[in-house]
Coordinates of C-alpha atoms (C1' of nucleotides) in Angstrom, one line a residue:
Chain E
X1 CA 8.6 -16.7 22.9
X2 CA 7.2 -17.3 19.4
X3 CA 4.1 -15.3 20.4
X4 CA 6.2 -12.4 21.7
X5 CA 8.3 -12.3 18.6
X6 CA 5.1 -12.3 16.5
X7 CA 3.8 -9.3 18.4
X8 CA 7.0 -7.4 17.9
X9 CA 7.0 -8.2 14.3
X10 CA 3.4 -7.2 13.9
X11 CA 4.1 -3.8 15.5
X12 CA 7.1 -3.0 13.4
X13 CA 5.4 -3.9 10.1
X14 CA 2.1 -2.3 11.0
X15 CA 0.2 -2.1 7.8
X16 CA -2.7 0.1 7.0
X17 CA -4.7 1.8 4.4
X18 CA -5.4 5.4 3.5
X19 CA -8.5 6.5 5.3
X20 CA -10.0 10.0 5.6
X21 CA -7.1 11.5 7.5
X22 CA -4.5 10.2 5.1
X23 CA -6.5 11.2 2.0
X24 CA -7.0 14.7 3.5
X25 CA -3.3 15.0 4.1
X26 CA -2.6 14.0 0.5
X27 CA -5.2 16.5 -0.7
X28 CA -3.6 19.4 1.3
X29 CA -0.2 18.6 -0.2
X30 CA -1.5 18.1 -3.7
X31 CA -3.6 21.2 -3.9
X32 CA -0.9 23.8 -4.4
X33 CA 0.9 21.6 -6.9
X34 CA -2.1 20.7 -9.0
X35 CA -4.6 23.5 -8.9
X36 CA -4.6 25.4 -12.2
X37 CA -2.4 22.9 -14.0
X38 CA -3.2 21.6 -17.5
X39 CA -2.9 17.9 -18.3
X40 CA -0.7 17.7 -21.4
X41 CA -0.6 13.9 -21.6
X42 CA -1.9 10.9 -19.7
X43 CA -0.5 7.4 -19.4
X44 CA -2.1 4.5 -17.7
X45 CA -1.3 0.9 -17.1
X46 CA -2.9 -1.3 -19.8
X47 CA -2.9 -4.2 -17.3
X48 CA -6.2 -6.1 -17.6
X49 CA -6.9 -5.7 -13.9
X50 CA -6.3 -2.0 -13.8
X51 CA -9.3 -0.1 -12.6
X52 CA -9.4 3.0 -14.8
X53 CA -12.4 4.6 -16.4
X54 CA -12.2 7.2 -19.2
X55 CA -8.9 8.5 -18.0
X56 CA -8.1 9.6 -21.5
X57 CA -10.6 12.4 -21.1
X58 CA -8.1 14.2 -18.9
X59 CA -5.9 15.1 -21.8
X60 CA -6.0 18.9 -22.4
X61 CA -8.1 19.6 -19.4
X62 CA -7.1 21.9 -16.6
X63 CA -7.4 20.8 -12.9
X64 CA -9.4 23.6 -11.2
X65 CA -9.4 22.3 -7.6
X66 CA -8.4 19.4 -5.4
X67 CA -11.2 18.3 -3.1
X68 CA -12.2 15.3 -1.0
X69 CA -15.2 13.3 -0.1
X70 CA -14.6 10.4 2.4
X71 CA -11.6 8.5 1.0
X72 CA -12.2 9.9 -2.5
X73 CA -10.1 12.6 -4.0
X74 CA -12.2 14.7 -6.4
X75 CA -10.5 16.9 -9.0
X76 CA -12.9 19.0 -11.0
X77 CA -11.8 19.9 -14.5
X78 CA -12.4 23.0 -16.7
X79 CA -15.2 22.5 -19.1
X80 CA -14.6 20.7 -22.4
X81 CA -15.2 22.4 -25.8
X82 CA -18.9 21.3 -25.7
X83 CA -19.3 22.7 -22.2
X84 CA -19.2 19.4 -20.3
X85 CA -17.9 19.6 -16.8
X86 CA -15.8 16.6 -15.9
X87 CA -14.3 15.4 -12.7
X88 CA -11.4 13.1 -11.9
X89 CA -12.3 10.7 -9.1
X90 CA -9.4 9.0 -7.5
X91 CA -9.4 6.3 -4.8
X92 CA -6.1 5.1 -3.4
X93 CA -7.5 1.7 -2.5
X94 CA -5.2 -0.2 -0.1
X95 CA -1.8 0.6 -1.4
X96 CA -2.2 3.6 -3.7
X97 CA 0.0 6.7 -3.3
X98 CA 0.7 9.8 -5.3
X99 CA 4.0 11.6 -6.0
X100 CA 4.2 14.9 -7.7
X101 CA 7.4 16.7 -8.8
X102 CA 9.7 17.6 -11.6
X103 CA 10.4 14.9 -14.0
X104 CA 14.0 15.9 -14.3
X105 CA 16.6 16.3 -11.6
X106 CA 18.2 19.7 -11.2
X107 CA 21.3 18.5 -13.1
X108 CA 19.0 17.6 -16.1
X109 CA 19.2 13.8 -15.7
X110 CA 16.1 11.8 -15.6
X111 CA 14.7 11.0 -12.1
X112 CA 15.1 7.4 -10.9
X113 CA 12.0 5.5 -12.0
X114 CA 9.4 4.8 -9.3
X115 CA 8.2 1.3 -8.8
X116 CA 4.5 0.2 -9.4
X117 CA 3.5 3.3 -11.2
X118 CA 0.0 2.6 -12.7
X119 CA -0.7 6.0 -14.1
X120 CA 1.0 9.3 -14.7
X121 CA -0.2 12.8 -15.7
X122 CA 2.3 15.1 -17.5
X123 CA 1.4 18.6 -16.5
X124 CA 1.9 21.9 -18.2
X125 CA 4.7 23.1 -15.8
X126 CA 6.8 20.1 -16.6
X127 CA 5.9 18.3 -13.4
X128 CA 4.5 14.8 -13.3
X129 CA 1.8 13.3 -11.1
X130 CA 2.5 9.6 -10.6
X131 CA 0.0 7.2 -9.2
X132 CA 1.7 4.2 -7.6
X133 CA -0.4 1.2 -6.6
X134 CA 1.4 -2.2 -6.0
X135 CA -1.8 -4.1 -5.3
X136 CA -4.0 -2.4 -8.0
X137 CA -6.9 -1.8 -5.7
X138 CA -6.9 1.9 -6.5
X139 CA -9.3 3.5 -9.0
X140 CA -9.0 6.4 -11.4
X141 CA -12.2 7.5 -13.1
X142 CA -13.3 10.5 -15.1
X143 CA -17.0 11.2 -14.9
X144 CA -19.4 14.1 -15.5
X145 CA -19.3 16.2 -12.5
X146 CA -21.4 14.8 -9.7
X147 CA -22.6 11.8 -11.8
X148 CA -21.2 9.0 -9.7
X149 CA -23.9 6.3 -9.6
X150 CA -22.8 4.3 -12.7
X151 CA -19.0 4.4 -12.2
X152 CA -18.4 5.0 -8.5
X153 CA -21.5 3.7 -6.6
X154 CA -20.0 4.1 -3.2
X155 CA -19.3 7.7 -3.8
X156 CA -22.9 8.2 -5.0
X157 CA -24.3 6.8 -1.8
X158 CA -21.6 8.3 0.6
X159 CA -22.8 9.4 4.0
X160 CA -22.0 12.8 5.6
X161 CA -18.5 14.0 6.1
X162 CA -17.6 13.2 9.8
X163 CA -16.0 16.6 10.4
X164 CA -18.9 18.6 8.9
X165 CA -22.0 20.0 10.5
X166 CA -24.0 17.4 8.7
X167 CA -22.7 14.6 10.9
X168 CA -24.4 15.0 14.2
X169 CA -24.9 12.7 17.2
X170 CA -28.5 12.4 16.2
X171 CA -27.7 11.4 12.6
X172 CA -25.3 8.7 13.9
X173 CA -27.8 7.5 16.5
X174 CA -30.6 7.3 14.0
X175 CA -28.4 5.4 11.5
X176 CA -27.3 2.9 14.1
X177 CA -30.9 2.4 15.3
X178 CA -32.0 1.5 11.8
X179 CA -29.9 -1.6 11.6
X180 CA -28.8 -4.6 13.6
X181 CA -25.5 -5.1 11.9
X182 CA -22.4 -5.0 14.1
X183 CA -21.5 -1.4 14.9
X184 CA -18.0 -1.7 13.3
X185 CA -19.6 -3.0 10.1
X186 CA -21.8 0.1 10.1
X187 CA -18.7 2.4 10.5
X188 CA -16.9 0.7 7.6
X189 CA -20.0 0.9 5.4
X190 CA -19.5 4.3 3.9
X191 CA -23.3 5.1 3.8
X192 CA -23.6 6.0 7.5
X193 CA -20.5 8.2 7.7
X194 CA -17.9 8.8 5.1
X195 CA -14.2 8.0 5.3
X196 CA -13.9 5.6 8.2
X197 CA -11.8 2.5 7.6
X198 CA -10.4 -0.3 9.7
X199 CA -7.8 1.8 11.7
X200 CA -10.1 4.6 12.8
X201 CA -13.1 2.3 13.4
X202 CA -11.1 0.4 15.9
X203 CA -9.7 3.6 17.5
X204 CA -13.1 5.3 17.8
X205 CA -14.8 2.2 19.2
X206 CA -12.0 1.8 21.8
X207 CA -12.3 5.4 22.8
X208 CA -16.0 5.1 23.1
X209 CA -15.8 1.9 25.1
X210 CA -18.1 0.1 22.6
X211 CA -17.4 -3.5 21.6
X212 CA -16.9 -3.6 17.8
X213 CA -19.4 -6.5 17.4
X214 CA -22.1 -4.7 19.4
X215 CA -25.5 -4.7 17.6
X216 CA -27.1 -2.4 20.1
X217 CA -25.8 1.1 20.3
X218 CA -28.4 3.5 21.7
X219 CA -28.6 7.2 21.6
X220 CA -26.4 7.7 24.6
X221 CA -23.5 5.6 23.4
X222 CA -24.0 6.9 19.8
X223 CA -23.3 10.4 21.2
X224 CA -20.1 9.1 22.8
X225 CA -19.1 7.3 19.6
X226 CA -19.8 10.5 17.6
X227 CA -17.5 12.5 19.8
X228 CA -14.8 9.7 19.6
X229 CA -15.0 9.6 15.8
X230 CA -14.6 13.3 15.5
X231 CA -11.7 13.4 18.0
X232 CA -9.8 10.5 16.5
X233 CA -10.2 11.7 12.9
X234 CA -9.2 15.3 13.8
X235 CA -6.2 14.2 15.8
X236 CA -5.1 11.9 12.9
X237 CA -5.4 14.8 10.4
X238 CA -3.4 17.0 12.7
X239 CA -0.6 14.4 12.6
X240 CA -1.0 13.8 8.8
X241 CA -2.2 10.3 9.3
X242 CA -0.8 7.0 10.5
X243 CA 2.7 5.6 9.8
X244 CA 2.5 2.4 8.0
X245 CA 4.2 0.5 5.3
X246 CA 2.1 1.3 2.3
X247 CA 1.0 4.8 2.9
X248 CA 3.3 7.6 1.8
X249 CA 2.6 11.2 1.5
X250 CA 3.2 13.2 -1.6
X251 CA 6.7 14.1 -0.4
X252 CA 7.5 10.5 0.3
X253 CA 7.4 10.8 4.1
X254 CA 4.9 9.1 6.4
X255 CA 2.3 10.3 8.9
X256 CA 2.8 10.5 12.6
X257 CA -0.3 9.0 14.1
X258 CA 1.1 5.5 14.8
X259 CA 2.4 6.3 18.2
X260 CA -1.1 7.3 19.2
X261 CA -2.9 4.1 18.3
X262 CA -4.8 2.7 21.2
X263 CA -6.4 -0.3 19.6
X264 CA -5.7 -0.9 15.9
X265 CA -3.1 -3.6 15.6
X266 CA -2.4 -3.5 19.3
X267 CA -3.8 -7.0 20.2
X268 CA -1.6 -8.7 22.7
X269 CA -0.6 -5.4 24.3
X270 CA -2.2 -4.0 27.5
X271 CA -5.1 -1.7 27.2
X272 CA -3.9 1.9 28.0
X273 CA -7.0 2.4 30.1
X274 CA -7.4 -0.7 32.2
X275 CA -4.3 -2.9 31.5
X276 CA -6.3 -5.9 30.2
X277 CA -4.6 -7.6 27.2
X278 CA -6.2 -6.4 24.0
X279 CA -7.8 -9.2 21.9
X280 CA -8.0 -9.8 18.2
X281 CA -11.2 -10.9 16.4
X282 CA -12.8 -10.6 13.0
X283 CA -15.8 -8.3 12.4
X284 CA -17.2 -7.7 9.0
X285 CA -14.3 -9.8 7.5
X286 CA -11.8 -7.3 9.0
X287 CA -9.1 -7.9 11.6
X288 CA -10.3 -6.1 14.8
X289 CA -8.5 -5.3 18.0
X290 CA -10.4 -4.4 21.1
X291 CA -10.3 -4.4 24.9
X292 CA -12.5 -7.3 26.2
X293 CA -12.9 -5.5 29.5
X294 CA -13.8 -1.9 28.9
X295 CA -15.4 -2.2 25.4
X296 CA -18.9 -3.5 26.1
X297 CA -21.3 -5.2 23.8
Chain T
dC1 C1' -33.2 -2.3 0.4
dC2 C1' -30.3 -4.8 3.6
dG3 C1' -26.8 -7.7 5.5
dG4 C1' -23.4 -11.2 4.9
dG5 C1' -19.9 -13.4 2.3
dC6 C1' -16.6 -13.7 -1.2
dC7 C1' -13.5 -11.9 -4.4
dC8 C1' -10.2 -8.8 -6.7
dC9 C1' -4.5 -8.2 -6.1
dT10 C1' 0.4 -8.8 -4.7
dG11 C1' 4.3 -8.0 -1.2
dG12 C1' 5.7 -9.3 3.1
dA13 C1' 5.5 -12.5 6.8
dT14 C1' 5.3 -17.0 8.2
dG15 C1' 5.8 -22.1 8.0
dC16 C1' 8.2 -26.2 7.0
Chain A
dT1 C1' 18.3 -20.9 2.9
dG2 C1' 14.4 -21.5 -0.1
dC3 C1' 10.1 -22.4 -1.5
dA4 C1' 5.1 -22.6 -0.6
dT5 C1' 1.4 -20.8 1.8
dC6 C1' -1.0 -17.3 4.4
dC7 C1' -2.5 -12.7 5.3
dA8 C1' -3.8 -7.8 4.8
dG9 C1' -8.2 -5.1 3.3
dG10 C1' -11.8 -1.1 0.4
dG11 C1' -15.2 -1.8 -2.1
dG12 C1' -17.8 -4.2 -6.0
dC13 C1' -20.8 -7.8 -6.6
dC14 C1' -23.9 -11.5 -5.7
dC15 C1' -27.1 -14.0 -3.1
dG16 C1' -30.8 -14.8 0.3

DNA sequence: CCGGGCCCCTGGATGC
DNA sequence: TGCATCCAGGGGCCCG
Protein backbone atom coordinates (compact mmCIF):
# COMPACT_ATOMS: atom_id res chain seq x y z
CA UNK A 1 0.00 0.00 0.00
CA UNK A 2 2.65 2.45 1.06
CA UNK A 3 4.88 1.28 -1.78
CA UNK A 4 2.07 1.67 -4.29
CA UNK A 5 1.34 5.17 -3.11
CA UNK A 6 4.99 6.04 -3.29
CA UNK A 7 5.15 4.91 -6.91
CA UNK A 8 2.12 6.96 -7.86
CA UNK A 9 3.55 9.99 -6.14
CA UNK A 10 6.89 9.51 -7.80
CA UNK A 11 5.26 9.36 -11.20
CA UNK A 12 3.16 12.43 -10.68
CA UNK A 13 6.02 14.56 -9.40
CA UNK A 14 8.54 13.31 -11.93
CA UNK A 15 11.46 15.64 -11.67
CA UNK A 16 14.14 16.14 -14.21
CA UNK A 17 16.73 18.42 -15.59
CA UNK A 18 17.20 20.20 -18.88
CA UNK A 19 19.29 18.00 -21.16
CA UNK A 20 20.10 18.40 -24.83
CA UNK A 21 16.48 18.12 -26.12
CA UNK A 22 15.20 20.61 -23.58
CA UNK A 23 18.00 23.09 -24.24
CA UNK A 24 17.51 22.71 -27.99
CA UNK A 25 13.81 23.46 -27.55
CA UNK A 26 14.66 26.54 -25.55
CA UNK A 27 17.16 27.60 -28.20
CA UNK A 28 14.60 27.32 -30.99
CA UNK A 29 12.11 29.39 -29.06
CA UNK A 30 14.60 32.02 -27.97
CA UNK A 31 16.28 32.58 -31.31
CA UNK A 32 13.57 34.70 -32.98
CA UNK A 33 13.15 36.80 -29.84
CA UNK A 34 16.81 37.43 -29.12
CA UNK A 35 18.67 37.47 -32.41
CA UNK A 36 19.74 41.00 -33.26
CA UNK A 37 18.61 42.46 -29.94
CA UNK A 38 20.86 44.88 -28.08
CA UNK A 39 21.29 44.49 -24.32
CA UNK A 40 20.45 47.84 -22.73
CA UNK A 41 20.96 46.81 -19.13
CA UNK A 42 21.85 43.75 -17.09
CA UNK A 43 20.89 42.82 -13.56
CA UNK A 44 22.11 39.76 -11.73
CA UNK A 45 21.65 38.30 -8.31
CA UNK A 46 24.36 39.49 -5.91
CA UNK A 47 23.86 36.32 -3.85
CA UNK A 48 27.26 34.91 -2.80
CA UNK A 49 26.43 31.50 -4.29
CA UNK A 50 25.33 32.85 -7.65
CA UNK A 51 27.45 31.49 -10.49
CA UNK A 52 27.93 34.46 -12.78
CA UNK A 53 31.09 35.47 -14.57
CA UNK A 54 31.67 38.86 -16.24
CA UNK A 55 27.97 39.26 -16.99
CA UNK A 56 28.36 43.05 -16.91
CA UNK A 57 30.19 42.83 -20.23
CA UNK A 58 26.82 42.19 -21.90
CA UNK A 59 25.82 45.80 -21.48
CA UNK A 60 25.63 47.54 -24.85
CA UNK A 61 26.34 44.38 -26.84
CA UNK A 62 24.08 42.96 -29.52
CA UNK A 63 23.16 39.26 -29.53
CA UNK A 64 23.98 37.99 -32.98
CA UNK A 65 22.76 34.37 -32.72
CA UNK A 66 21.41 31.75 -30.34
CA UNK A 67 23.32 28.49 -30.66
CA UNK A 68 23.82 25.37 -28.56
CA UNK A 69 26.57 22.89 -27.69
CA UNK A 70 25.48 19.97 -25.52
CA UNK A 71 23.47 21.48 -22.68
CA UNK A 72 25.09 24.92 -23.10
CA UNK A 73 23.38 27.82 -24.81
CA UNK A 74 25.92 29.99 -26.64
CA UNK A 75 25.02 33.54 -27.63
CA UNK A 76 27.74 35.27 -29.62
CA UNK A 77 27.87 39.05 -29.28
CA UNK A 78 28.83 41.77 -31.70
CA UNK A 79 32.43 42.94 -31.31
CA UNK A 80 33.32 45.47 -28.62
CA UNK A 81 34.91 48.84 -29.41
CA UNK A 82 38.37 47.26 -29.32
CA UNK A 83 37.27 44.45 -31.61
CA UNK A 84 36.91 41.71 -29.00
CA UNK A 85 34.38 39.02 -29.84
CA UNK A 86 32.53 37.93 -26.72
CA UNK A 87 30.10 35.14 -26.12
CA UNK A 88 27.42 34.59 -23.49
CA UNK A 89 27.56 31.03 -22.19
CA UNK A 90 24.44 29.92 -20.35
CA UNK A 91 23.86 26.63 -18.53
CA UNK A 92 20.45 25.98 -17.01
CA UNK A 93 21.83 23.62 -14.36
CA UNK A 94 19.09 21.62 -12.67
CA UNK A 95 16.29 24.08 -12.30
CA UNK A 96 17.10 26.97 -14.61
CA UNK A 97 14.57 28.31 -17.08
CA UNK A 98 14.25 31.35 -19.30
CA UNK A 99 11.32 33.63 -19.95
CA UNK A 100 11.28 36.33 -22.55
CA UNK A 101 8.54 38.79 -23.21
CA UNK A 102 7.35 42.36 -22.84
CA UNK A 103 7.97 43.83 -19.43
CA UNK A 104 4.59 45.53 -19.49
CA UNK A 105 1.15 44.03 -19.92
CA UNK A 106 -0.91 45.37 -22.86
CA UNK A 107 -2.88 47.57 -20.45
CA UNK A 108 0.37 49.26 -19.40
CA UNK A 109 0.54 47.73 -15.94
CA UNK A 110 3.69 45.97 -14.77
CA UNK A 111 3.74 42.22 -15.26
CA UNK A 112 3.44 40.07 -12.15
CA UNK A 113 6.94 39.45 -10.82
CA UNK A 114 8.41 36.01 -11.49
CA UNK A 115 9.83 34.05 -8.59
CA UNK A 116 13.49 33.02 -8.31
CA UNK A 117 14.75 35.40 -10.99
CA UNK A 118 18.56 35.37 -10.75
CA UNK A 119 19.36 37.55 -13.75
CA UNK A 120 17.57 39.72 -16.27
CA UNK A 121 18.55 41.38 -19.51
CA UNK A 122 16.66 44.46 -20.64
CA UNK A 123 16.60 44.46 -24.43
CA UNK A 124 16.35 47.29 -26.92
CA UNK A 125 12.82 46.38 -28.04
CA UNK A 126 11.49 46.77 -24.49
CA UNK A 127 11.37 43.06 -23.81
CA UNK A 128 13.09 41.35 -20.91
CA UNK A 129 14.94 38.05 -20.73
CA UNK A 130 14.57 36.59 -17.25
CA UNK A 131 16.75 33.77 -15.96
CA UNK A 132 14.96 31.86 -13.21
CA UNK A 133 16.83 29.31 -11.13
CA UNK A 134 15.47 28.25 -7.73
CA UNK A 135 18.42 26.01 -6.85
CA UNK A 136 21.14 28.25 -8.24
CA UNK A 137 22.94 25.49 -10.16
CA UNK A 138 22.76 27.43 -13.41
CA UNK A 139 25.62 29.49 -14.79
CA UNK A 140 25.93 32.64 -16.84
CA UNK A 141 29.36 33.54 -18.16
CA UNK A 142 30.67 36.01 -20.68
CA UNK A 143 33.92 34.85 -22.26
CA UNK A 144 36.00 35.64 -25.31
CA UNK A 145 34.48 33.65 -28.15
CA UNK A 146 35.63 30.05 -28.06
CA UNK A 147 37.85 30.54 -24.99
CA UNK A 148 36.18 28.22 -22.53
CA UNK A 149 38.93 26.41 -20.66
CA UNK A 150 39.34 28.82 -17.75
CA UNK A 151 35.69 29.58 -17.04
CA UNK A 152 33.68 26.66 -18.47
CA UNK A 153 35.99 23.65 -18.49
CA UNK A 154 33.26 21.14 -19.36
CA UNK A 155 32.42 23.10 -22.48
CA UNK A 156 36.09 23.24 -23.43
CA UNK A 157 36.33 19.45 -23.36
CA UNK A 158 32.86 18.67 -24.68
CA UNK A 159 32.48 15.61 -26.90
CA UNK A 160 30.73 15.53 -30.28
CA UNK A 161 27.14 16.60 -30.78
CA UNK A 162 25.15 13.35 -30.76
CA UNK A 163 22.99 14.39 -33.71
CA UNK A 164 25.92 15.49 -35.85
CA UNK A 165 28.00 13.54 -38.34
CA UNK A 166 30.91 13.71 -35.88
CA UNK A 167 29.17 11.24 -33.61
CA UNK A 168 29.49 7.84 -35.25
CA UNK A 169 29.13 4.28 -33.94
CA UNK A 170 32.89 3.98 -34.31
CA UNK A 171 33.56 7.07 -32.19
CA UNK A 172 31.28 5.76 -29.46
CA UNK A 173 32.78 2.27 -29.60
CA UNK A 174 36.33 3.60 -29.40
CA UNK A 175 35.44 5.85 -26.48
CA UNK A 176 33.78 3.06 -24.55
CA UNK A 177 36.66 0.70 -25.24
CA UNK A 178 39.12 3.21 -23.81
CA UNK A 179 37.64 3.06 -20.31
CA UNK A 180 36.31 0.56 -17.81
CA UNK A 181 33.94 2.95 -16.05
CA UNK A 182 30.24 1.99 -16.03
CA UNK A 183 28.66 2.81 -19.39
CA UNK A 184 26.14 5.16 -17.80
CA UNK A 185 28.94 7.12 -16.16
CA UNK A 186 30.52 7.48 -19.59
CA UNK A 187 27.29 8.77 -21.09
CA UNK A 188 26.87 11.34 -18.31
CA UNK A 189 30.50 12.44 -18.67
CA UNK A 190 30.23 15.10 -21.36
CA UNK A 191 33.58 14.24 -22.98
CA UNK A 192 32.41 11.13 -24.82
CA UNK A 193 29.23 12.64 -26.21
CA UNK A 194 27.64 16.01 -25.49
CA UNK A 195 24.31 16.72 -23.90
CA UNK A 196 23.23 13.39 -22.40
CA UNK A 197 21.94 13.55 -18.84
CA UNK A 198 20.19 11.21 -16.45
CA UNK A 199 16.89 10.94 -18.32
CA UNK A 200 18.20 10.13 -21.77
CA UNK A 201 21.04 7.94 -20.49
CA UNK A 202 18.48 5.67 -18.84
CA UNK A 203 16.24 5.79 -21.90
CA UNK A 204 18.98 4.99 -24.40
CA UNK A 205 20.43 2.17 -22.29
CA UNK A 206 16.98 0.63 -21.90
CA UNK A 207 16.38 0.84 -25.62
CA UNK A 208 19.79 -0.69 -26.35
CA UNK A 209 19.23 -3.45 -23.76
CA UNK A 210 22.47 -2.55 -21.97
CA UNK A 211 22.75 -2.61 -18.19
CA UNK A 212 23.71 0.89 -16.95
CA UNK A 213 26.49 -0.53 -14.77
CA UNK A 214 28.04 -2.51 -17.62
CA UNK A 215 31.77 -1.98 -17.97
CA UNK A 216 32.07 -3.98 -21.15
CA UNK A 217 30.32 -2.59 -24.19
CA UNK A 218 31.91 -3.91 -27.36
CA UNK A 219 31.63 -2.59 -30.88
CA UNK A 220 28.38 -4.43 -31.61
CA UNK A 221 26.52 -3.14 -28.60
CA UNK A 222 28.10 0.29 -29.01
CA UNK A 223 26.52 0.49 -32.46
CA UNK A 224 23.12 -0.39 -30.96
CA UNK A 225 23.64 2.20 -28.22
CA UNK A 226 24.62 4.81 -30.78
CA UNK A 227 21.38 4.24 -32.67
CA UNK A 228 19.40 4.32 -29.42
CA UNK A 229 20.94 7.63 -28.33
CA UNK A 230 20.23 9.26 -31.67
CA UNK A 231 16.66 7.95 -31.76
CA UNK A 232 15.84 8.91 -28.18
CA UNK A 233 17.29 12.41 -28.46
CA UNK A 234 15.64 13.08 -31.81
CA UNK A 235 12.27 11.86 -30.53
CA UNK A 236 12.56 14.03 -27.42
CA UNK A 237 13.45 17.10 -29.49
CA UNK A 238 10.43 16.44 -31.69
CA UNK A 239 8.26 16.55 -28.56
CA UNK A 240 10.08 19.56 -27.12
CA UNK A 241 11.52 17.64 -24.22
CA UNK A 242 10.14 15.88 -21.19
CA UNK A 243 7.44 17.17 -18.89
CA UNK A 244 8.67 17.61 -15.39
CA UNK A 245 8.33 19.93 -12.50
CA UNK A 246 11.26 22.26 -12.93
CA UNK A 247 11.60 22.56 -16.66
CA UNK A 248 9.55 25.17 -18.43
CA UNK A 249 9.87 26.36 -21.95
CA UNK A 250 10.14 29.98 -22.86
CA UNK A 251 6.37 30.35 -23.16
CA UNK A 252 5.81 28.71 -19.77
CA UNK A 253 4.52 25.38 -21.08
CA UNK A 254 6.14 21.99 -20.67
CA UNK A 255 7.49 19.40 -23.06
CA UNK A 256 5.62 16.27 -24.11
CA UNK A 257 8.14 13.47 -23.85
CA UNK A 258 7.04 12.21 -20.42
CA UNK A 259 4.48 9.78 -21.84
CA UNK A 260 7.24 8.16 -23.86
CA UNK A 261 9.58 7.37 -20.99
CA UNK A 262 10.42 3.66 -20.87
CA UNK A 263 12.95 3.65 -18.04
CA UNK A 264 13.72 6.99 -16.38
CA UNK A 265 11.76 7.20 -13.13
CA UNK A 266 9.77 4.10 -14.06
CA UNK A 267 11.17 1.73 -11.38
CA UNK A 268 8.39 -0.39 -9.87
CA UNK A 269 6.49 -0.43 -13.14
CA UNK A 270 6.59 -3.26 -15.68
CA UNK A 271 9.12 -3.18 -18.48
CA UNK A 272 7.27 -2.32 -21.70
CA UNK A 273 9.27 -4.99 -23.50
CA UNK A 274 9.23 -8.01 -21.20
CA UNK A 275 6.93 -7.16 -18.28
CA UNK A 276 9.61 -7.57 -15.62
CA UNK A 277 9.39 -4.99 -12.83
CA UNK A 278 11.94 -2.25 -13.43
CA UNK A 279 14.47 -1.75 -10.65
CA UNK A 280 16.16 1.28 -9.19
CA UNK A 281 19.85 1.47 -8.43
CA UNK A 282 22.55 4.12 -8.22
CA UNK A 283 25.23 4.46 -10.88
CA UNK A 284 27.71 7.33 -10.90
CA UNK A 285 25.90 8.87 -7.89
CA UNK A 286 22.71 9.12 -9.97
CA UNK A 287 19.37 7.43 -9.54
CA UNK A 288 19.04 4.82 -12.27
CA UNK A 289 16.07 2.78 -13.48
CA UNK A 290 16.56 -0.33 -15.62
CA UNK A 291 15.09 -3.67 -16.52
CA UNK A 292 16.97 -6.45 -14.71
CA UNK A 293 15.90 -8.98 -17.33
CA UNK A 294 16.46 -7.46 -20.73
CA UNK A 295 19.28 -5.01 -19.95
CA UNK A 296 22.42 -7.12 -19.74
CA UNK A 297 25.73 -6.34 -18.10
C1' DC B 1 44.93 11.69 -17.47
C1' DC B 2 41.41 8.95 -15.32
C1' DG B 3 37.82 7.37 -12.24
C1' DG B 4 35.40 7.82 -8.08
C1' DG B 5 33.42 10.48 -4.43
C1' DC B 6 31.66 14.57 -2.49
C1' DC B 7 29.83 18.97 -2.59
C1' DC B 8 27.24 23.09 -4.10
C1' DC B 9 21.71 24.51 -3.43
C1' DT B 10 16.71 24.58 -2.12
C1' DG B 11 11.75 23.02 -2.88
C1' DG B 12 9.00 19.19 -2.45
C1' DA B 13 8.23 14.72 -0.46
C1' DT B 14 8.51 11.96 3.30
C1' DG B 15 8.82 10.56 8.29
C1' DC B 16 7.46 10.91 12.92
C1' DT C 1 -1.01 19.39 11.43
C1' DG C 2 3.77 20.73 11.89
C1' DC C 3 8.40 20.30 12.10
C1' DA C 4 12.71 17.82 10.84
C1' DT C 5 14.95 15.18 7.60
C1' DC C 6 15.73 13.30 3.11
C1' DC C 7 16.21 13.54 -1.74
C1' DA C 8 16.95 15.18 -6.52
C1' DG C 9 21.18 16.05 -9.69
C1' DG C 10 25.05 18.82 -13.51
C1' DG C 11 29.24 19.77 -13.05
C1' DG C 12 33.38 21.62 -10.33
C1' DC C 13 36.80 20.01 -7.59
C1' DC C 14 39.82 17.06 -5.06
C1' DC C 15 42.08 12.87 -4.20
C1' DG C 16 44.34 8.41 -5.17
